[in-house]
mmCIF file of C-alpha atoms in Angstrom:
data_model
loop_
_atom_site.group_PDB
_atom_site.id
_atom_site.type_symbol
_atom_site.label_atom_id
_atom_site.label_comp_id
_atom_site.label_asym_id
_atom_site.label_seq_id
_atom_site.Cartn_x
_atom_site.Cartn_y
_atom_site.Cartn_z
ATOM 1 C CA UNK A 9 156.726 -100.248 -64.912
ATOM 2 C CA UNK A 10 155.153 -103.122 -66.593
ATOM 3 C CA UNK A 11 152.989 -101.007 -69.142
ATOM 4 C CA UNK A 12 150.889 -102.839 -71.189
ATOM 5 C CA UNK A 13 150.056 -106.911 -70.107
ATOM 6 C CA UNK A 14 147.692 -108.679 -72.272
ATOM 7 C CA UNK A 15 146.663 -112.527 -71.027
ATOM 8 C CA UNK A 16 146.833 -114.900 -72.391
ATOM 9 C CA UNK A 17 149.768 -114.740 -74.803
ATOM 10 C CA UNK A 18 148.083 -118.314 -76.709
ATOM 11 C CA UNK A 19 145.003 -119.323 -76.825
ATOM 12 C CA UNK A 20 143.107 -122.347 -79.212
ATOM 13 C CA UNK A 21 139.537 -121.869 -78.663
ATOM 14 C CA UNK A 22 136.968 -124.574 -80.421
ATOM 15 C CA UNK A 23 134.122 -122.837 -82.569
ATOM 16 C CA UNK A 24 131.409 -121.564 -80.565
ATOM 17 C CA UNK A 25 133.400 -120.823 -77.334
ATOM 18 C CA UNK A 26 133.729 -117.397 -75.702
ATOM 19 C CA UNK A 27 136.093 -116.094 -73.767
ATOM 20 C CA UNK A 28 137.547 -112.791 -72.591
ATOM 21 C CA UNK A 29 140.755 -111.224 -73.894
ATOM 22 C CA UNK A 30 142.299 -109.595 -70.472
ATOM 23 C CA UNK A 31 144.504 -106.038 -70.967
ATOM 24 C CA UNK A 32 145.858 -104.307 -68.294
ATOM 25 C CA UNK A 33 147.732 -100.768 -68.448
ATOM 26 C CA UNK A 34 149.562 -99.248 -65.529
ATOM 27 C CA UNK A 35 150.517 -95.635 -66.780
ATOM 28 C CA UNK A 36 147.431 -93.882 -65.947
ATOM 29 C CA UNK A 37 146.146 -93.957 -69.944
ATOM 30 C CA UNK A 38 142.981 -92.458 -70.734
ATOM 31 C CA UNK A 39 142.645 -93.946 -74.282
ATOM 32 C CA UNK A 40 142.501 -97.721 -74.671
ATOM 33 C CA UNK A 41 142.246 -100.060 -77.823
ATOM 34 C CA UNK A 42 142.005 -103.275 -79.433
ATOM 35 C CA UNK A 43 143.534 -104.608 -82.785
ATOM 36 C CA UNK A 44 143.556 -107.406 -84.580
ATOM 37 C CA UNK A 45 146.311 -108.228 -87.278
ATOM 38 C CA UNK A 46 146.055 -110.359 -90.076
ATOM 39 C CA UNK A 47 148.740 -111.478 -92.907
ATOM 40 C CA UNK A 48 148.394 -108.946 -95.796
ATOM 41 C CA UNK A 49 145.622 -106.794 -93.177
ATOM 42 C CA UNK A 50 147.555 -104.606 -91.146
ATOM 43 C CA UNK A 51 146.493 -103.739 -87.838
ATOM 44 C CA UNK A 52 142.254 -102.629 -87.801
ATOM 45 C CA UNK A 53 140.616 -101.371 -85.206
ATOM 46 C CA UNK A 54 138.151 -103.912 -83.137
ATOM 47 C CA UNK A 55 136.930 -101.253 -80.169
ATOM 48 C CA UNK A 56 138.159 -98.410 -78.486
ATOM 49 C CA UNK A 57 137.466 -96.181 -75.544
ATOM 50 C CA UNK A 58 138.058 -92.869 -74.709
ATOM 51 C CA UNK A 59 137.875 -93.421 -71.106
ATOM 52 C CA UNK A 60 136.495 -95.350 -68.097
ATOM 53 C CA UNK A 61 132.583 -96.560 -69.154
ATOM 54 C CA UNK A 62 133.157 -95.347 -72.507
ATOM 55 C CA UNK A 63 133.277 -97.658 -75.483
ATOM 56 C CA UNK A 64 133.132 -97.384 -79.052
ATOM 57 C CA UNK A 65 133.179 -99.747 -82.111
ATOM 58 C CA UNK A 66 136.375 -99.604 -84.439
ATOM 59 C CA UNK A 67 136.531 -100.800 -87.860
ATOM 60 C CA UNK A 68 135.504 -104.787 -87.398
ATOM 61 C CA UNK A 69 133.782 -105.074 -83.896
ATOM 62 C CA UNK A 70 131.021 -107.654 -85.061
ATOM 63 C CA UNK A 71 131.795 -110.977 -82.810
ATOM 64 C CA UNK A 72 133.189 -108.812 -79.890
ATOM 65 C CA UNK A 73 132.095 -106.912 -77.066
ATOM 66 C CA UNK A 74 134.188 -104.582 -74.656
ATOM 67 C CA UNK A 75 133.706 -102.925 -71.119
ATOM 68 C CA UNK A 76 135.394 -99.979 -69.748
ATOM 69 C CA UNK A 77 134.837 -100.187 -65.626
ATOM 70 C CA UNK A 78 138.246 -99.337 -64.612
ATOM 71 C CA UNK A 79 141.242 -97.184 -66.143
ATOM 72 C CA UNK A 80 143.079 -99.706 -65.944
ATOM 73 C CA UNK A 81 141.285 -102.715 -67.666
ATOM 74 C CA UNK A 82 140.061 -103.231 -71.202
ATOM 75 C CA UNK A 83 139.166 -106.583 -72.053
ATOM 76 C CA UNK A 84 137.899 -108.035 -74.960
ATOM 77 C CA UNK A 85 135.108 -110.745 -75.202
ATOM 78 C CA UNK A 86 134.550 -113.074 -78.181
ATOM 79 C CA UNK A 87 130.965 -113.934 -77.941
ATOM 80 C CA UNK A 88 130.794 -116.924 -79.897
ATOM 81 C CA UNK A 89 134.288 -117.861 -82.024
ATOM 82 C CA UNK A 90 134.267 -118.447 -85.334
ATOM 83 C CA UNK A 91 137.761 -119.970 -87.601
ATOM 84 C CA UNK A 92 137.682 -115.963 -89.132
ATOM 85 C CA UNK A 93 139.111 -114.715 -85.430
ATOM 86 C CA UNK A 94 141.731 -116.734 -85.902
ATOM 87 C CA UNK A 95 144.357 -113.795 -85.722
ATOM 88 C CA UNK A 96 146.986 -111.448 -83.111
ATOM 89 C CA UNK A 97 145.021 -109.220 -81.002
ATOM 90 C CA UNK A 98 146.600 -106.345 -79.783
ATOM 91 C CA UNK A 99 145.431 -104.063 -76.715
ATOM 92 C CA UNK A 100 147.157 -100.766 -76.327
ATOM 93 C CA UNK A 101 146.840 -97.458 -74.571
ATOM 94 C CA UNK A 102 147.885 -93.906 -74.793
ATOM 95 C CA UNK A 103 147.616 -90.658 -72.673
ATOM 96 C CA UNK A 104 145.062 -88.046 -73.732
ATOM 97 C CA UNK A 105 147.059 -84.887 -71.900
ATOM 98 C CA UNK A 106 148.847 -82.257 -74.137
ATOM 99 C CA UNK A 107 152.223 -82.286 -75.749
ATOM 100 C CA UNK A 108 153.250 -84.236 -78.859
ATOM 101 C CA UNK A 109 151.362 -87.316 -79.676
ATOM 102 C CA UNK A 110 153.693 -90.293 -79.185
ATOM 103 C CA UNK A 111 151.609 -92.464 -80.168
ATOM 104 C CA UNK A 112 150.172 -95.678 -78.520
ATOM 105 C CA UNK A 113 151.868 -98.451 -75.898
ATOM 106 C CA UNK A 114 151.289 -101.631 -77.377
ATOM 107 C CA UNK A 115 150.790 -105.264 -75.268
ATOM 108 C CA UNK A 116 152.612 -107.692 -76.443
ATOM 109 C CA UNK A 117 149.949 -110.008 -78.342
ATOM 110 C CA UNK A 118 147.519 -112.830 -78.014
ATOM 111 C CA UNK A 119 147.280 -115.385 -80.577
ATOM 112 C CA UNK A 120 144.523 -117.175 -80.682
ATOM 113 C CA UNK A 121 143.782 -119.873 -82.999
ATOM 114 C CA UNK A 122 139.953 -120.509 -83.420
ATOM 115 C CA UNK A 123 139.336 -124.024 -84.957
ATOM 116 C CA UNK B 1 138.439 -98.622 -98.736
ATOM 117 C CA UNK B 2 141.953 -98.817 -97.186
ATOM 118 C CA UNK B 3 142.340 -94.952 -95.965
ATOM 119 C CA UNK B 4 146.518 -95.840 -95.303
ATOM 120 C CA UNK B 5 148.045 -97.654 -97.915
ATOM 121 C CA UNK B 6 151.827 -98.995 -98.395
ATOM 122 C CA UNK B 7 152.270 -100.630 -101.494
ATOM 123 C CA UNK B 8 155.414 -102.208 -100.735
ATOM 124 C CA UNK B 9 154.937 -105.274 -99.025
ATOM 125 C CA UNK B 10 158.897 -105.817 -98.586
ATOM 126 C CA UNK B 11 162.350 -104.003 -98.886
ATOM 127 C CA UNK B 12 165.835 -104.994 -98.761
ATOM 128 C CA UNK B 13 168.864 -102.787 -98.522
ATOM 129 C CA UNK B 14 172.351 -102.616 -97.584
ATOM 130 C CA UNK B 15 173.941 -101.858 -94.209
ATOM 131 C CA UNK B 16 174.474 -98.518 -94.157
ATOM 132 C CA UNK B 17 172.253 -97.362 -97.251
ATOM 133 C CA UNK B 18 169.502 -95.587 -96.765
ATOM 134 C CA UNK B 19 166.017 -97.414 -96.494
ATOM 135 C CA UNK B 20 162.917 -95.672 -97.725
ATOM 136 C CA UNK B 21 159.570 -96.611 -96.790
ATOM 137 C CA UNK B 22 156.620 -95.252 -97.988
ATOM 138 C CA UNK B 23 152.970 -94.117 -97.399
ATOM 139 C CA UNK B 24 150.247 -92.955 -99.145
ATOM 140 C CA UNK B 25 146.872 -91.881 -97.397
ATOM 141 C CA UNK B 26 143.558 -90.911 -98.772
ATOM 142 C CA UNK B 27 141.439 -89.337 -96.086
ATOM 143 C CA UNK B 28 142.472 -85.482 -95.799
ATOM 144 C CA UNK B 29 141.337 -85.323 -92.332
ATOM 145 C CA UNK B 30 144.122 -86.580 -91.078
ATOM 146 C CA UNK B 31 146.170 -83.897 -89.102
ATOM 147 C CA UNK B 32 148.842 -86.873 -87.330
ATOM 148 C CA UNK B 33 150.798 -89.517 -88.939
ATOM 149 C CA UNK B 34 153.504 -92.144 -86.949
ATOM 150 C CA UNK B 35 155.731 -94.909 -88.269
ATOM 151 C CA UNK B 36 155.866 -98.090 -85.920
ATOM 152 C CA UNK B 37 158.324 -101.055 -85.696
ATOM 153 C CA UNK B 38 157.680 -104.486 -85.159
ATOM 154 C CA UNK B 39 159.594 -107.651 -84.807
ATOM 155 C CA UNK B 40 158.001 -111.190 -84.552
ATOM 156 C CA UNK B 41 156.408 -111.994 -81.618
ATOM 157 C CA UNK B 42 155.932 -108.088 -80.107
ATOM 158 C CA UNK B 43 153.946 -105.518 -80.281
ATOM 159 C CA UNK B 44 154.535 -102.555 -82.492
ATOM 160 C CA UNK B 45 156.670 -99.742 -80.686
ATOM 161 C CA UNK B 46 156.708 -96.052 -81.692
ATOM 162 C CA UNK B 47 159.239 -94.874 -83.697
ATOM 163 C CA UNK B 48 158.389 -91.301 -85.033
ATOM 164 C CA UNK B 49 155.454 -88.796 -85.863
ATOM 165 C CA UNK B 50 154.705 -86.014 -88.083
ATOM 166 C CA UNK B 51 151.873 -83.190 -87.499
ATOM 167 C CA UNK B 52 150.203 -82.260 -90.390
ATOM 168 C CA UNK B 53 151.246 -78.662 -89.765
ATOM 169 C CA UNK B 54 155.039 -79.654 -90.653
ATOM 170 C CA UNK B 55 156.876 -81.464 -93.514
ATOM 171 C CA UNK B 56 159.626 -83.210 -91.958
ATOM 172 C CA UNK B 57 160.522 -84.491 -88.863
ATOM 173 C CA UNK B 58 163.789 -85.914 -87.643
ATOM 174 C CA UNK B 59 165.024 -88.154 -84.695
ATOM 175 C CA UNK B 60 168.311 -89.367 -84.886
ATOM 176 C CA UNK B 61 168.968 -91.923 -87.886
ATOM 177 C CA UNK B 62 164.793 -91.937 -88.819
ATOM 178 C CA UNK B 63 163.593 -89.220 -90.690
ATOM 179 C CA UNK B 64 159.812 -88.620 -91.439
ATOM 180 C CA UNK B 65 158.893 -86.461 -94.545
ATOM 181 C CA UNK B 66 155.073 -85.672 -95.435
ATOM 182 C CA UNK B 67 153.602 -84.527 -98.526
ATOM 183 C CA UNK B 68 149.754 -83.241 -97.775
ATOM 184 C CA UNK B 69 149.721 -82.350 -101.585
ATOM 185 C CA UNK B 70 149.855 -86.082 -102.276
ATOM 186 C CA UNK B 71 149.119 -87.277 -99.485
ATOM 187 C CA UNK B 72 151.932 -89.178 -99.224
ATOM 188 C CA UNK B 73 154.945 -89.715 -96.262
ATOM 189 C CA UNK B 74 157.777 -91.595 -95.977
ATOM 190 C CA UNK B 75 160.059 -92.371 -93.496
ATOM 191 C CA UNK B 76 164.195 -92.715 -94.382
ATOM 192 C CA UNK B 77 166.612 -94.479 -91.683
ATOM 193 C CA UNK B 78 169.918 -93.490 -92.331
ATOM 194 C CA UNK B 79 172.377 -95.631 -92.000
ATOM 195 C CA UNK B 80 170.362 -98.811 -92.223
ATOM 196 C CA UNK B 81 171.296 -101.293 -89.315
ATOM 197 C CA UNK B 82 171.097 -104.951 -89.316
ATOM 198 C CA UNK B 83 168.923 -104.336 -86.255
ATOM 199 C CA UNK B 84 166.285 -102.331 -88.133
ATOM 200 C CA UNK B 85 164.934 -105.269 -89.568
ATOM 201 C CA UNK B 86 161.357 -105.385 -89.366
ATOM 202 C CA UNK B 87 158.012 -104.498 -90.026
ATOM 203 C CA UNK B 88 157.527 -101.039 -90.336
ATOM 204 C CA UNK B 89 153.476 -99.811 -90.306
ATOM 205 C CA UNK B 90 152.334 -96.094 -90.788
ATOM 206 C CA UNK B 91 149.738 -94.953 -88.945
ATOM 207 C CA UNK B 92 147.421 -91.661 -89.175
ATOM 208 C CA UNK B 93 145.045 -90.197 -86.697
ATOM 209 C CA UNK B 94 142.004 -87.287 -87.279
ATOM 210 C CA UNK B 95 141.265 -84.639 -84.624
ATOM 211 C CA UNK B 96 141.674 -86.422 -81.143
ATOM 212 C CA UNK B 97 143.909 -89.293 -81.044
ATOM 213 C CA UNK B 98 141.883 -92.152 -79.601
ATOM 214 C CA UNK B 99 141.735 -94.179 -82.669
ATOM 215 C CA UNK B 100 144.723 -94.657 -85.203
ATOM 216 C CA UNK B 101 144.264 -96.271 -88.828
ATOM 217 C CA UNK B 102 147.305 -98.608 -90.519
ATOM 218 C CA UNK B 103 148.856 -99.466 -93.519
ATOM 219 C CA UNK B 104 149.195 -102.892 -94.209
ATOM 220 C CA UNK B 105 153.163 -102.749 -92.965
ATOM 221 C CA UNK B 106 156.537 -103.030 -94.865
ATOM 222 C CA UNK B 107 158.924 -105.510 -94.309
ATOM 223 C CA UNK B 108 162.296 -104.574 -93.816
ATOM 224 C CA UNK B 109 165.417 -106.391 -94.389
ATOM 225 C CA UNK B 110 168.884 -104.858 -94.029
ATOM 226 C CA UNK B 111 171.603 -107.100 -95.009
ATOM 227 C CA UNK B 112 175.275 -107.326 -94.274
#
């Protein structure tokens, strides 16, 4: 049970460059996110999605774009980088069924370094 | 406007004291709160909840007490292990729980 694989786990981008955050859940999770964290910041909310084809912004989604196609994949695309994405971005998923909340899986990390 | 808010940035304590972290929230909506644990190089892992509907909530050594009247909750590990050393976030959800909103984290450091 691999649950939560994000790729790549580094990642130095020059300004201007896209690319495309890949997350990949296994447990049959409805709900998918993506957070950044930042010293001092916490963890804030980039996009979300409530299931497949259905996306939503989160607190700071300006400079990234999501897709929902599968249940299984959430990736995350920076459109153009900029040095202020310079951060850890975390994907993670949870179930949507009943029961106690427990909470979201969380991937492992990507940190990407924007210069 | 930071809705979760934990205003100590750092705590150290003993091995086998008790460590207190705590939480304050502003937005009464929210009806779920969780504490998660992270060391360097991971991603946060669940640790415990709360519903809105109860005032404490207990799992083992961790211990989560909430306050709706302040909107406050904390969350006591007792004893404190060497290997609870980390960064500890609080996290509170509204209605469905698709989207969770953290605190800025607490580190912790348990010493020998």
């Amino acid at each position: 049970n691999a649950g939560v694989t994000q790729t790549p786990k580094f990642q130095v981008l020059k300004t201007g460059q896209s690319m495309t955050l890949q997350c990949a859940q296994d447990m049959n999770h409805e709900y998918m996110s993506w957070y950044r964290q930042d010293p001092g910041m916490g963890l804030r909310l980039i996009h979300y999605s409530v299931g497949a084809g259905i996306t939503d912004q989160g607190e700071v989604p300006n400079g990234y774009n999501v897709s929902r196609s599968t249940t299984e994949d959430f990736p995350l695309r920076l459109l153009s980088a900029a040095p202020s994405q310079t951060s850890v971005y975390f994907c993670a998923s949870s179930y949507s069924g009943g029961g106690p909340f427990r909470g979201y899986t969380f991937g492992s990390g990507t940190r990407l370094t924007v210069v | 406007d930071q809705q979760v808010k934990q205003n100590s940035p750092s705590l150290s304590v003993q091995e086998g004291r008790i460590s207190i972290l705590n939480c304050d929230y502003t937005n009464s909506m929210f009806d779920y709160f969780l504490w998660y644990k992270k060391y360097p190089a991971e991603g946060p892992t669940f640790l415990i909840s709360i519903s809105s509907i109860k005032d404490k909530n207990e799992d083992g050594r961790f211990t989560v007490f909430l306050n709706k009247s302040a909107k406050h909750l904390s969350l006591h590990i007792v004893p404190s292990q060497p290997g609870d050393s980390a960064v500890y976030f609080c996290a509170a959800s509204t209605g469905t729980a698709s989207k969770l909103t953290f605190g800025t984290g607490t580190r912790l450091q348990v010493t020998l």
